[in-house]
Structure formats: C-alpha cells, structure tokens
mmCIF file of C-alpha atoms in Angstrom:
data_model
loop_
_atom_site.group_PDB
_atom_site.id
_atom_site.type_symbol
_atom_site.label_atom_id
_atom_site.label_comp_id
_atom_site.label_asym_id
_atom_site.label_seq_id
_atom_site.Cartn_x
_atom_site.Cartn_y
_atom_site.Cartn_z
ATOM 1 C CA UNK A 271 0.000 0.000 0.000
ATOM 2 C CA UNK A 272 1.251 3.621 -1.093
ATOM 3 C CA UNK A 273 -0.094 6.549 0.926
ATOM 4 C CA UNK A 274 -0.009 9.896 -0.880
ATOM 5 C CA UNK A 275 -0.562 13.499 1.144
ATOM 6 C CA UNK A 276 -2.090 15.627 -0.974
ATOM 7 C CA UNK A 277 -3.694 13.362 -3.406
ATOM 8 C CA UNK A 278 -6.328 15.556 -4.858
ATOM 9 C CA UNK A 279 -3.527 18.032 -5.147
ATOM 10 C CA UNK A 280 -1.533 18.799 -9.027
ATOM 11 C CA UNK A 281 1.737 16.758 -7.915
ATOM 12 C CA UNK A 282 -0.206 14.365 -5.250
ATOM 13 C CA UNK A 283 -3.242 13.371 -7.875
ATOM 14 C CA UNK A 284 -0.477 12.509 -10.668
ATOM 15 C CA UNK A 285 1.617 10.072 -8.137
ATOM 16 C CA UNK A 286 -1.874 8.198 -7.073
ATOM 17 C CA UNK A 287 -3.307 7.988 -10.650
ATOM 18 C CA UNK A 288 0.613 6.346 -12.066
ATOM 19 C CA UNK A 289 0.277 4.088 -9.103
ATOM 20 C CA UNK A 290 -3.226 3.063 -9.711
ATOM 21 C CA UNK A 291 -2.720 2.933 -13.460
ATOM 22 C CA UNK A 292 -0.386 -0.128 -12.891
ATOM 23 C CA UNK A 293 -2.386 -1.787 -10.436
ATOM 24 C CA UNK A 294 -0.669 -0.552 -6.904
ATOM 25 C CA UNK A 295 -2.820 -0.428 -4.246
ATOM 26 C CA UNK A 296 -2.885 3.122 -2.719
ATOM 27 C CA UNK A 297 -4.440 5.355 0.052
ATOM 28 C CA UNK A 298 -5.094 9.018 -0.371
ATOM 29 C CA UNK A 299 -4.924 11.710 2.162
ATOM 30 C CA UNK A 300 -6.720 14.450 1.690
ATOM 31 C CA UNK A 301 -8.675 17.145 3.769
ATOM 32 C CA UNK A 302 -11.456 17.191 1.054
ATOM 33 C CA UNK A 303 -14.006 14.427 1.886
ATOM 34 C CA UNK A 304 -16.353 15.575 -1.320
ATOM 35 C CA UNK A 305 -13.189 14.485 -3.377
ATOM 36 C CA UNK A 306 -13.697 10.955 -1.943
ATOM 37 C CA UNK A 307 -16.201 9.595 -4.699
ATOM 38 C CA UNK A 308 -14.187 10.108 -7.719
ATOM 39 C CA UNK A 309 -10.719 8.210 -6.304
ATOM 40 C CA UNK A 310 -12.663 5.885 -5.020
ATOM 41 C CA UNK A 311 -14.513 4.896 -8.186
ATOM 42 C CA UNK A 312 -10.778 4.498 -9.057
ATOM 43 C CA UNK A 313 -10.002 2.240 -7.121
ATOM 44 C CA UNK A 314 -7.721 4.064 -4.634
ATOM 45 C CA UNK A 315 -8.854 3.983 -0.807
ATOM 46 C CA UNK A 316 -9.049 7.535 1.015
ATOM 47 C CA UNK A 317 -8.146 8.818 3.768
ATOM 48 C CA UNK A 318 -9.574 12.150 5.273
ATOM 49 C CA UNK A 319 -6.970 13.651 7.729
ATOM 50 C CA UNK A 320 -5.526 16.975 8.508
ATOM 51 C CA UNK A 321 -1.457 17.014 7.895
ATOM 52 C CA UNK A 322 -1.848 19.269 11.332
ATOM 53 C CA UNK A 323 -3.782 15.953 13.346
ATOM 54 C CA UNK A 324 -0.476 14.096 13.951
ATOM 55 C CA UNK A 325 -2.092 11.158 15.601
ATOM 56 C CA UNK A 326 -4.509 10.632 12.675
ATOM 57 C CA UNK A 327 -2.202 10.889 10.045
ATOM 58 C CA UNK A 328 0.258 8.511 11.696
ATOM 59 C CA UNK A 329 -2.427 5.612 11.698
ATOM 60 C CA UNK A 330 -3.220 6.307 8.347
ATOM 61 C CA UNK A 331 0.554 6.028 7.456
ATOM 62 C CA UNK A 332 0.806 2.623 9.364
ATOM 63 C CA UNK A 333 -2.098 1.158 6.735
ATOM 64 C CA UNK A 334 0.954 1.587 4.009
ATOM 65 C CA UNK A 335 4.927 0.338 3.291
ATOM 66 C CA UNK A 336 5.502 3.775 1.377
ATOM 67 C CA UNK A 337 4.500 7.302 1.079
ATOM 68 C CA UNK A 338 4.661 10.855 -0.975
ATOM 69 C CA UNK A 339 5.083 13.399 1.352
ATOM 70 C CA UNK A 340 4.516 17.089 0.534
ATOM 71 C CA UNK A 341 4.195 20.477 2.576
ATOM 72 C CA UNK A 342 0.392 21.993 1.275
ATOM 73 C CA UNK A 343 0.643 25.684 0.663
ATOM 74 C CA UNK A 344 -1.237 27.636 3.855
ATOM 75 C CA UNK A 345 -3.636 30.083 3.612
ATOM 76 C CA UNK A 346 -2.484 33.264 1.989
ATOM 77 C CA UNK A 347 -4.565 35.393 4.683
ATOM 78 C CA UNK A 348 -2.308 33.245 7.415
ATOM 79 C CA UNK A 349 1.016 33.505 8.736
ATOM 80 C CA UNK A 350 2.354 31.017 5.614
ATOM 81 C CA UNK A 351 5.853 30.574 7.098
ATOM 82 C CA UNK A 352 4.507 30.040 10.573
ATOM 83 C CA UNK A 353 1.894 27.691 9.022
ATOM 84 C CA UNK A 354 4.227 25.470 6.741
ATOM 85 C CA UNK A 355 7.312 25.208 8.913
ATOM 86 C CA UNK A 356 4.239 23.752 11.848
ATOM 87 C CA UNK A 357 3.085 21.102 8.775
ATOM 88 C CA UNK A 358 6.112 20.587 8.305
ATOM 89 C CA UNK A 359 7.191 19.358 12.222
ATOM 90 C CA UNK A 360 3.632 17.668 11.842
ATOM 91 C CA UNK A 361 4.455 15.390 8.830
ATOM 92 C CA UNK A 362 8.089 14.678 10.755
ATOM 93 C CA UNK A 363 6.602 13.227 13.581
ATOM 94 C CA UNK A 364 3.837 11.687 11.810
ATOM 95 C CA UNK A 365 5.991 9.332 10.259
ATOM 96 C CA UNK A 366 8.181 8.398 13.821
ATOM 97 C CA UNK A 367 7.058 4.756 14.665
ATOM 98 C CA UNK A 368 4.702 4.591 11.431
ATOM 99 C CA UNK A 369 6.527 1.623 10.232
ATOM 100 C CA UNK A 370 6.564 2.983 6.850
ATOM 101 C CA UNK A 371 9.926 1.829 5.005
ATOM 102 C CA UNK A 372 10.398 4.551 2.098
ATOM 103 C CA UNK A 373 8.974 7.815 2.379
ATOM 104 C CA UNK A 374 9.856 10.203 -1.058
ATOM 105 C CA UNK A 375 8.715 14.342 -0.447
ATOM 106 C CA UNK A 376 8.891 16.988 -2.358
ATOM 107 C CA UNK A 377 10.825 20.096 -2.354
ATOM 108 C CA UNK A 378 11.646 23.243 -4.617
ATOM 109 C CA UNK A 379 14.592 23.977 -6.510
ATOM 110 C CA UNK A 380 17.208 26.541 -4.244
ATOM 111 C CA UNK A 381 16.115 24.788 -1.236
ATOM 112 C CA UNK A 382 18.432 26.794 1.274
ATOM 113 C CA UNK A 383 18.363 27.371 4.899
ATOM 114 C CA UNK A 384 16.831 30.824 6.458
ATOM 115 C CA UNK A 385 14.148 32.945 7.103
ATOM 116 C CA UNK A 386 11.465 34.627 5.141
ATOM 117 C CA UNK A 387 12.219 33.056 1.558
ATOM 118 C CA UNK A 388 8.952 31.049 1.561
ATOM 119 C CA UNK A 389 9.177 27.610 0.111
ATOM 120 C CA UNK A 390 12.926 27.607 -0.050
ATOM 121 C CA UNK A 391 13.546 27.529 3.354
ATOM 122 C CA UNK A 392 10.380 25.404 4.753
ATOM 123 C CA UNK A 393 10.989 22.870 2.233
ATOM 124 C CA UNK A 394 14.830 22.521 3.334
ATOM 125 C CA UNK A 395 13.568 21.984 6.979
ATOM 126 C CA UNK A 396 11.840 19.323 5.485
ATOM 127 C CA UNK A 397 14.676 18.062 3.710
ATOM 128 C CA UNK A 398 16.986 18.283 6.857
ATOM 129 C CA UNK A 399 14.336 16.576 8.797
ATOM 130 C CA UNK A 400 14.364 13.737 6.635
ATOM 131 C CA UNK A 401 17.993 13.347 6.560
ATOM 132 C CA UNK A 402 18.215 13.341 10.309
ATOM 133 C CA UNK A 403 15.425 10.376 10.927
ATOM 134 C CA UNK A 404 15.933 6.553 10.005
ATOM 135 C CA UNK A 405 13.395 6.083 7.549
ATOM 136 C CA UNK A 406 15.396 5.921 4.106
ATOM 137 C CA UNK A 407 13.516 9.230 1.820
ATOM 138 C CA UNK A 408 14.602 10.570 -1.573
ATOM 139 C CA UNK A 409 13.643 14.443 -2.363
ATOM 140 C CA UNK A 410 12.432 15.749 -5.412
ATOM 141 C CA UNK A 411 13.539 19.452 -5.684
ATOM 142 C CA UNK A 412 10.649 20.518 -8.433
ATOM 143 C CA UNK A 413 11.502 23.440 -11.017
ATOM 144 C CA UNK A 414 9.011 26.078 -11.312
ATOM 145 C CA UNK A 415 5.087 24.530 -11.978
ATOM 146 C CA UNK A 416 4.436 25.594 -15.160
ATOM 147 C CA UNK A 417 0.540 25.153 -13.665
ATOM 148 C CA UNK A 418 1.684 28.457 -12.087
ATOM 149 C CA UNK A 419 0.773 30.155 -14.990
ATOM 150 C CA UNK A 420 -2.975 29.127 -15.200
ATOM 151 C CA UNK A 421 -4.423 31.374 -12.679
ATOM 152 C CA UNK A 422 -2.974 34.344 -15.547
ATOM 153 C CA UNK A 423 -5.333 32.901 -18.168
ATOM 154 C CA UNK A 424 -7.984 35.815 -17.464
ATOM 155 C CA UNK A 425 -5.980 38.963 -17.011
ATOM 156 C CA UNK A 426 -3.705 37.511 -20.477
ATOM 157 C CA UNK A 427 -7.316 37.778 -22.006
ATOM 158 C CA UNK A 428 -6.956 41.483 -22.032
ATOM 159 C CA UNK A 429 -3.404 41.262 -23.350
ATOM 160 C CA UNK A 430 -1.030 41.659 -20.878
ATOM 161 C CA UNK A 431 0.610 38.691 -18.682
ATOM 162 C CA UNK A 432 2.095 40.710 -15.404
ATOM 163 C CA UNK A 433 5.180 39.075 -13.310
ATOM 164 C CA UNK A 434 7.219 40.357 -11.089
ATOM 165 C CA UNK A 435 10.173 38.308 -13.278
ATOM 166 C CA UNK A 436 12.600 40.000 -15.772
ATOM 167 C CA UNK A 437 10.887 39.418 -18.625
ATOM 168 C CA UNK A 438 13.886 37.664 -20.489
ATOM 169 C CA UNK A 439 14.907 35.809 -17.491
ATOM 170 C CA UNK A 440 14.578 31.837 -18.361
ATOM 171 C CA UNK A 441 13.348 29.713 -15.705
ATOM 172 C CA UNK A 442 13.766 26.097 -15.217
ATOM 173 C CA UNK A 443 9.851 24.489 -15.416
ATOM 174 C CA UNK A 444 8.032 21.704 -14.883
ATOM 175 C CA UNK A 445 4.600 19.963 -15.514
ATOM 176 C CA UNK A 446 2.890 18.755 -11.604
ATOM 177 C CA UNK A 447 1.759 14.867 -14.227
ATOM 178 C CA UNK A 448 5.934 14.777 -14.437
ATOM 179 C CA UNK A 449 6.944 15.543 -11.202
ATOM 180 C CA UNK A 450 3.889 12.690 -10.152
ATOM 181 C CA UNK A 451 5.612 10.078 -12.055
ATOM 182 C CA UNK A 452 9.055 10.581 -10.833
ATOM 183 C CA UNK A 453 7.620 10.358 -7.815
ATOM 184 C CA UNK A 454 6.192 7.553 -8.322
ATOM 185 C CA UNK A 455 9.033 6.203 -9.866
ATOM 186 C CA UNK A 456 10.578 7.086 -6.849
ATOM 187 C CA UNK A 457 8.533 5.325 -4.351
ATOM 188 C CA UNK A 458 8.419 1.927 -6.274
ATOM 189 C CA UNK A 459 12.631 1.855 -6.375
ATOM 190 C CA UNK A 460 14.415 -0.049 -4.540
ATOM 191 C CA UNK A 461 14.938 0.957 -0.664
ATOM 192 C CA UNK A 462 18.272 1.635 -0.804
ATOM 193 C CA UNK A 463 17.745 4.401 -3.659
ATOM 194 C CA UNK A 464 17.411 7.245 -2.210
ATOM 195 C CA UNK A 465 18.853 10.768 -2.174
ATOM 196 C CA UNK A 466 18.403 14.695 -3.827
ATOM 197 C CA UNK A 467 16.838 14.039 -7.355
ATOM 198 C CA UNK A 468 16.487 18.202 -8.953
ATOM 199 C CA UNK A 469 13.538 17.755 -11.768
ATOM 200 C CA UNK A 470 12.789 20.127 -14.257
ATOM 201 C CA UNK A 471 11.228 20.197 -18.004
ATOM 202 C CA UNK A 472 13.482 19.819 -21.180
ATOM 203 C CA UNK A 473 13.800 23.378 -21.955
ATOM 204 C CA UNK A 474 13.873 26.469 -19.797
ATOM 205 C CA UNK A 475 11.515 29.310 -20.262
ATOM 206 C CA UNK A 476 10.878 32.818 -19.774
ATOM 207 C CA UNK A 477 7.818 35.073 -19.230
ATOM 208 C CA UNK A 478 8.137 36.613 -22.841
ATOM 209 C CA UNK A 479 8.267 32.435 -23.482
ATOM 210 C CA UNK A 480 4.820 32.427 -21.861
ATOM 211 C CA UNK A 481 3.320 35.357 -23.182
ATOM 212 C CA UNK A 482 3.954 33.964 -26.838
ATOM 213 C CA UNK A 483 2.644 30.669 -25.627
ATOM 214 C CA UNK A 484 -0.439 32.416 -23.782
ATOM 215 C CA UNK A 485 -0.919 34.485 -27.466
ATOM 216 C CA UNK A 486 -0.712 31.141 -30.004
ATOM 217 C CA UNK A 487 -3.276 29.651 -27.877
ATOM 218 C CA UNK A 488 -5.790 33.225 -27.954
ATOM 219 C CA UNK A 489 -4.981 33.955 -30.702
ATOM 220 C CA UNK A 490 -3.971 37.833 -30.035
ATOM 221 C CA UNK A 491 -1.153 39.291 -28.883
ATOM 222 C CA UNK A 492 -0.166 39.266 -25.408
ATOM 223 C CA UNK A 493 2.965 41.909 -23.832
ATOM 224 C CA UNK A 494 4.796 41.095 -20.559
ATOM 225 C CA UNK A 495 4.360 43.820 -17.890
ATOM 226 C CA UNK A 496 6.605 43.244 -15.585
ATOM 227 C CA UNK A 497 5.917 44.500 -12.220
ATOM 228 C CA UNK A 498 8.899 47.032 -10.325
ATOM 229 C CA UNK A 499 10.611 45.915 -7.616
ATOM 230 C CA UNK A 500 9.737 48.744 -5.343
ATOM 231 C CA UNK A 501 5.630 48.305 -6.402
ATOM 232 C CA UNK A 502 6.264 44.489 -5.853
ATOM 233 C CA UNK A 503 7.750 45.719 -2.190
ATOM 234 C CA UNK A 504 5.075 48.052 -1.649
ATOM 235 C CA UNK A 505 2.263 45.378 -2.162
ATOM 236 C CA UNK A 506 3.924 42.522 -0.697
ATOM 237 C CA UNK A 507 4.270 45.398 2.597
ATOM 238 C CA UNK A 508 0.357 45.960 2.383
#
C-alpha cells in the first residue's frame, strides 16, 4: 500500500493515478471528503486527515509500506511561514514509529536554509528533517510549476501577462503529471535508492516564453508587464 498526502492536489493526484494505473494499491490523504467519490470509483482507498492531526495521520501512514510526502501551501490570509514550517514538524513526527519503510517528499529547486524566503527555506527543513530520521527518503527538488501560470489565463485575455520576473529571465519548469511520475518512480525503487533528485522540463523558459505561448493559444497578442521591484515591495508590505 502507497499513501499519498495531498492526493487531490496537481503533484499528489499525478503520483496516485501512475500508481493506480499499474495496479498498486494506494491510500489518499486528503482534507477534502467531497473528493472521496471520484478516487474511489478508481479504485484508490481515502483517507480524510488533517497534515496538522499528527495522531490521525500517523495511523493512516501505518495502513501503508511507502509514502509521498509534501508540505500543502497555507492560507495566503495566514502567517504562511509560521503555518508550513508547523506542517512541516507535523508530517516529521507523523511518520516516527509509522513503520513505513520509504517515504519520497517533495521540495523546490534553491532549497536553502533561512528565514522569510517562503518555500525555499520550509521545504529545506523538510529536507533536513528527513535526513536526520531513520526512515530511508529521496527528495524531489521541483523546477518552477508551469501550472503556475494558469491562474494568468484571465488577465492575459486582455493582453497583458504581469510578473514580477525580468521578462527575459529563463526559468527552469516543470509539468505537476511529471513531477507525479518521478515520484512515483521514486517510491516503487528499490529501498536503498534514495537521495536529492532536482527535476525540471526539457527546456527552460521565460515570461516573454509564456506570453507567446499564452498568445498562439488566444490567438492575439499578449505583452509582458513586468511588475517594479519597489511596487512588488510596496504590495507585498500591504
């Protein structure tokens, strides 16, 4: 049995449906009971826990040998670092005395310790965490989500994709359905394969990269606006 956090998720959904799709048996966690139905008429059992209720989620990890781990982005109106670095200690001890034998998480590209850089520094406490417990665990350290770019689909109606990126600048990207099946891929390996696997997309991209993308699919032409610093700093502030 495979448990996945985050199964109804982008990255979680893909690892459960490339499990199920060659016949593994799998549990998925998820906070969303009305997302029950649909996995289940897949086949997949689910399990609806908080990654916060520590005692829960350990007896749901104890149904399973192996599981995806990932940190679920907070609330925006919360304290997010305060929020993820506490899921974060949750999922840790979760797993102590679960009897699970592989765990595989994900992570971000320029994971690095500190403060106040978001995902780059929650996701290393995860990583550190995992290094520093006996349960073997390989990380994924994901690119950008090229996903990211959906929730830009309306504004790029009107023409103009804003980011707060140099609009030159290529990124390193990455579809969530990849990232699922390395992860996958992952969990199914051999124990003793573990370690720091970096994923990203076969080419590297930049907003003006997206914009023509965004205007092929419309269409119409679409300009970058990037955003200045010191607005960026002013709204970020507010």
């Amino acid at each position: 049995m495979y448990i996945v956090v985050g199964g109804t998720g982008h990255v979680g959904s893909a690892v459960a449906k490339t499990l199920l799709d060659e016949g593994e048996a799998v549990t998925i966690v998820t906070r969303h009971r009305e997302k029950a139905g649909a996995w289940q008429r897949r086949g997949a059992e689910v399990a609806v826990a908080g990654v916060h209720d520590v005692a829960s989620l350990r007896e749901v990890f104890r149904r399973g040998k192996r599981a995806f781990l990932l940190n679920p982005n907070a609330d925006i109106s919360s304290d997010t670092d305060r929020e993820e670095r506490e899921t974060v200690r949750c999922l840790l001890e979760a797993i102590e005395g679960s009897g699970l034998e592989k765990v595989v998480a994900q992570s971000t590209l320029g994971a690095q310790p500190g403060k106040q850089c978001g995902d780059l520094n929650v996701l290393y406490d995860l990583e550190v965490g995992l290094r520093n417990q006996p349960i073997p665990a390989s990380v994924i350290r994901a690119a950008y989500y090229y996903s990211n770019w959906d929730t830009m689909l309306e504004p790029v109606k009107d023409g103009a994709l804003s980011t707060m990126l140099p609009a030159d600048l290529k990124l390193p990207m990455v579809a969530p359905e990849d990232l699922g099946r390395v992860a996958a891929r992952l969990l199914q390996a051999p124990i003793e394969q573990i370690g720091v696997y970096p994923v990203e997309g076969p080419e590297r991209n930049s907003p003006n990269d997206v914009a023509a993308a965004f205007a092929a699919a419309l269409g119409r032409a679409v300009r970058v606006d990037v955003i200045p610093r010191e607005t960026g700093k002013t709204h970020t502030a507010a």
